[in-house]
XYZ file of C-alpha atoms in Angstrom:
304
model
C -16.496 4.622 -4.424
C -14.718 7.831 -3.713
C -12.147 8.942 -6.179
C -8.589 9.129 -4.974
C -6.541 11.092 -7.447
C -2.899 11.492 -6.505
C -0.570 13.024 -9.014
C 2.908 11.505 -9.018
C 4.439 13.798 -11.600
C 7.220 16.030 -10.463
C 5.702 19.475 -9.988
C 6.914 21.844 -12.632
C 8.449 24.968 -11.199
C 9.636 28.075 -12.925
C 12.607 29.797 -11.392
C 12.361 33.512 -11.826
C 15.221 35.931 -11.550
C 14.972 39.494 -10.371
C 16.055 41.857 -13.118
C 16.807 45.434 -12.193
C 14.651 48.079 -13.783
C 16.252 51.027 -15.469
C 18.310 52.909 -12.956
C 16.692 56.326 -12.677
C 20.079 57.824 -11.833
C 21.458 56.867 -15.267
C 21.241 59.872 -17.548
C 21.176 59.792 -21.329
C 24.013 62.310 -21.444
C 26.319 60.206 -19.192
C 29.682 59.740 -20.858
C 30.096 56.243 -19.481
C 26.613 55.161 -20.637
C 26.862 56.713 -24.080
C 29.153 54.041 -25.455
C 27.156 51.190 -23.972
C 23.663 52.008 -25.197
C 24.620 50.895 -28.687
C 25.248 47.317 -27.510
C 22.330 44.898 -27.829
C 21.210 43.534 -24.455
C 21.251 39.731 -24.023
C 18.040 38.015 -25.151
C 17.082 36.871 -21.642
C 18.194 40.099 -19.988
C 16.036 43.149 -19.486
C 17.396 46.405 -20.939
C 18.277 48.818 -18.213
C 20.847 51.369 -17.191
C 24.574 50.884 -17.651
C 25.319 50.631 -13.951
C 22.908 49.000 -11.515
C 22.395 50.398 -8.033
C 24.737 47.778 -6.567
C 27.553 48.859 -8.884
C 27.293 45.880 -11.237
C 27.626 46.550 -14.914
C 24.505 45.852 -16.946
C 26.276 43.337 -19.201
C 27.562 41.363 -16.207
C 24.137 41.322 -14.550
C 22.486 40.177 -17.768
C 25.083 37.419 -18.181
C 24.406 36.186 -14.633
C 20.641 36.306 -15.294
C 21.117 34.200 -18.399
C 22.992 31.578 -16.419
C 20.319 31.140 -13.689
C 17.830 29.005 -15.652
C 20.650 26.813 -16.939
C 21.970 26.001 -13.485
C 18.509 25.539 -11.962
C 16.578 23.975 -14.836
C 16.829 20.606 -16.574
C 20.587 20.461 -16.193
C 20.190 20.876 -12.440
C 17.810 17.887 -12.293
C 20.022 15.681 -14.415
C 22.239 14.440 -11.569
C 18.995 13.200 -9.909
C 19.343 10.504 -12.481
C 17.544 9.731 -15.623
C 17.198 6.173 -14.273
C 14.682 7.378 -11.698
C 12.718 9.280 -14.330
C 12.740 6.235 -16.612
C 11.459 4.089 -13.750
C 8.632 6.553 -13.105
C 7.707 6.467 -16.783
C 7.579 2.658 -16.715
C 5.386 2.773 -13.600
C 3.086 5.273 -15.277
C 2.738 3.032 -18.322
C 2.153 -0.003 -16.113
C -0.482 1.785 -14.037
C -2.316 3.095 -17.122
C -2.448 -0.428 -18.502
C -4.783 -1.496 -15.685
C -6.424 1.702 -14.391
C -10.133 2.325 -14.670
C -11.392 4.562 -17.476
C -13.248 6.882 -15.114
C -11.366 6.617 -11.833
C -7.640 7.141 -11.354
C -7.254 3.743 -9.719
C -7.015 0.050 -10.550
C -10.405 -1.476 -9.804
C -11.796 -5.012 -9.939
C -11.560 -5.520 -13.703
C -8.079 -4.045 -13.921
C -7.012 -6.025 -10.848
C -8.032 -9.242 -12.548
C -5.930 -8.400 -15.615
C -3.045 -7.348 -13.368
C -3.140 -10.693 -11.534
C -3.397 -12.594 -14.818
C -0.251 -10.894 -16.082
C 1.477 -11.743 -12.791
C 0.308 -15.371 -13.202
C -1.303 -15.358 -9.756
C -4.838 -15.989 -8.571
C -6.477 -12.878 -7.054
C -7.363 -14.899 -3.938
C -3.921 -16.309 -3.186
C -1.423 -15.359 -0.502
C 1.029 -13.587 -2.823
C -1.638 -11.067 -3.782
C -2.262 -10.382 -0.091
C 1.477 -9.776 0.324
C 1.391 -7.342 -2.574
C -1.576 -5.497 -1.083
C 0.331 -5.349 2.225
C 3.379 -3.798 0.575
C 1.152 -1.390 -1.347
C -0.699 -0.585 1.915
C -3.964 -0.923 0.024
C -6.925 0.469 1.933
C -9.573 -1.512 0.071
C -9.851 -4.988 -1.428
C -9.818 -5.142 -5.242
C -8.499 -1.601 -5.546
C -5.101 0.098 -5.878
C -5.069 3.882 -5.953
C -2.369 5.659 -7.939
C -0.467 6.532 -4.758
C -0.712 2.986 -3.392
C 0.510 1.516 -6.674
C 3.435 3.890 -7.134
C 4.542 3.858 -3.485
C 4.163 0.090 -3.298
C 6.214 -0.577 -6.415
C 8.925 1.739 -5.110
C 8.855 -0.073 -1.750
C 9.600 -3.410 -3.432
C 11.958 -1.851 -6.019
C 9.967 -2.992 -9.044
C 8.615 -1.121 -12.050
C 7.490 -3.948 -14.328
C 5.503 -7.185 -14.269
C 8.712 -9.214 -14.359
C 10.171 -7.086 -11.581
C 7.156 -7.646 -9.332
C 7.189 -11.389 -10.008
C 10.879 -11.514 -9.119
C 10.110 -10.011 -5.709
C 7.592 -12.675 -4.646
C 10.169 -15.125 -3.188
C 11.686 -12.455 -0.938
C 8.222 -11.274 0.143
C 7.300 -14.831 1.106
C 10.486 -15.101 3.153
C 9.919 -11.711 4.779
C 6.410 -12.704 5.854
C 7.870 -15.595 7.878
C 9.625 -13.186 10.234
C 7.669 -12.830 13.453
C 7.524 -9.028 13.522
C 6.743 -8.791 9.809
C 4.015 -11.406 10.034
C 2.415 -9.557 12.935
C 2.310 -6.413 10.809
C 0.866 -8.374 7.869
C -1.693 -10.023 10.150
C -2.964 -6.715 11.535
C -3.001 -5.171 8.066
C -5.200 -8.026 6.838
C -8.034 -7.083 9.187
C -8.087 -3.482 7.975
C -7.778 -4.662 4.387
C -10.926 -6.757 4.758
C -13.058 -3.867 5.980
C -15.166 -1.716 3.702
C -13.576 1.578 4.687
C -15.900 3.620 2.486
C -18.867 2.406 4.525
C -17.070 2.959 7.826
C -17.175 -0.744 8.680
C -15.583 -1.637 12.038
C -15.907 -5.416 12.145
C -15.418 -8.167 9.577
C -18.307 -10.232 8.343
C -17.938 -13.805 9.555
C -17.467 -15.266 6.060
C -14.804 -12.706 5.140
C -12.994 -13.232 8.448
C -12.905 -17.012 7.914
C -11.486 -16.576 4.408
C -8.877 -14.048 5.524
C -7.754 -16.159 8.491
C -7.235 -19.104 6.177
C -5.382 -16.874 3.730
C -3.080 -15.014 6.127
C -1.971 -18.266 7.804
C -1.037 -19.863 4.461
C 2.631 -20.274 5.414
C 2.130 -20.790 9.137
C -0.954 -22.813 9.940
C -1.328 -22.999 13.760
C -2.771 -26.275 15.126
C -5.798 -24.548 16.650
C -6.792 -22.788 13.419
C -8.885 -25.633 11.979
C -10.795 -26.005 15.246
C -11.449 -22.259 15.368
C -12.661 -22.077 11.781
C -14.854 -25.128 12.323
C -16.439 -23.392 15.313
C -17.118 -20.222 13.305
C -18.542 -22.209 10.394
C -20.867 -24.288 12.560
C -22.163 -21.324 14.557
C -23.326 -18.740 12.000
C -26.107 -17.418 14.208
C -23.890 -16.979 17.261
C -21.063 -15.192 15.440
C -22.191 -12.237 13.364
C -18.924 -10.359 13.037
C -15.292 -10.287 14.152
C -14.039 -7.197 15.944
C -10.504 -5.838 15.647
C -9.761 -6.878 19.232
C -10.880 -10.465 18.587
C -8.836 -10.589 15.379
C -5.676 -9.260 17.029
C -6.018 -11.437 20.134
C -6.448 -14.596 18.083
C -2.823 -14.328 16.975
C -1.792 -14.338 20.650
C -4.187 -17.224 21.239
C -2.481 -19.351 18.574
C 0.913 -18.655 20.128
C 0.139 -19.586 23.722
C -2.791 -22.032 23.659
C -2.101 -25.632 22.674
C -4.302 -27.616 20.282
C -5.830 -29.560 23.200
C -6.882 -26.214 24.774
C -5.938 -27.548 28.209
C -3.977 -24.434 29.176
C -6.797 -22.037 28.393
C -8.124 -20.056 31.355
C -11.289 -17.978 31.409
C -9.731 -15.886 34.172
C -7.324 -14.320 31.676
C -8.354 -11.327 29.601
C -9.442 -13.172 26.463
C -12.396 -11.994 24.335
C -15.642 -13.636 25.401
C -15.907 -15.337 22.010
C -12.833 -17.404 22.928
C -14.595 -18.624 26.090
C -17.532 -19.720 23.958
C -15.224 -21.416 21.468
C -13.339 -23.438 24.085
C -16.553 -24.534 25.780
C -18.135 -25.499 22.455
C -15.048 -27.419 21.324
C -14.732 -29.372 24.590
C -18.385 -30.426 24.405
C -17.998 -31.430 20.766
C -15.086 -33.686 21.633
C -17.028 -35.364 24.399
C -19.876 -36.081 22.033
C -17.551 -37.633 19.485
C -15.862 -39.822 22.026
C -13.095 -37.325 22.320
C -9.429 -37.399 22.675
C -8.808 -36.641 19.035
C -8.679 -33.420 17.185
C -11.329 -31.935 15.012
C -11.617 -32.905 11.379
C -10.472 -30.212 9.021
C -13.312 -28.200 7.584
C -11.522 -28.091 4.264
C -9.880 -25.191 2.488
C -11.480 -21.856 3.206
C -10.370 -19.238 0.768
C -12.120 -16.217 -0.596
C -14.171 -18.665 -2.623
C -14.883 -21.621 -0.259
C -15.113 -24.954 -1.985
C -18.307 -26.955 -1.808
C -18.063 -29.816 0.666
C -19.010 -33.303 -0.491
């Protein structure tokens, strides 16, 4: 996997000040300069003539030069708040606790320890919410930038702080616009971006559909997943368009599928699904719904 190294330290900058060189017009026999050459120049000032070209006395210019680093250095950053710097330090310590030894990112092993400390299962909905807030590009991986930006987005810089945010994240995901964003993120999250993958493998799509609808299970979902499970040869992958349109499908098509129309601009896979489901019901003596195919997570349980 490609390395994504993003430094989050504040860039160190050195503020320089322009010090006037010796004024060539100042002569050693000048009466005004004679009494001033005996004075020691300030430590951070550069020795020069008594009077600079702009008419400023050397001592005054040196005093101003001495003040520049003080007003623009650490003291200038102090009002930015030490609380923010302390939070960044805590995030750095937290990130280093789980990051990979070779790559500047949290990978599978570190992710497992991270989830253990959060007291969550890596395959559960709350971890998907966290990945959504972190805008993670790849499953089982948080880059430094994703981790830092994500923690800032949820205002947390510790394990306890992240855990405390879960209830509000669960509530936020119930909002229609937020859930739509989470739903579309989930498709991208399931892709292997490093391989340039454009469609989800059927098994991954099934698991992610079950996962993303944890809090809002539409009536047609079980029928859809049953269709995908029973037709492995006919469904090789799920495109982005099919994934996105399925959310619309769940919102407008009833569980009996009676208001579905092939004349509308649905993906062709939906036509196949409706036809397959109607025939299945007829064979079973119909009228009723489909039996649930059981929980389908990232690790599907064995059916008995």
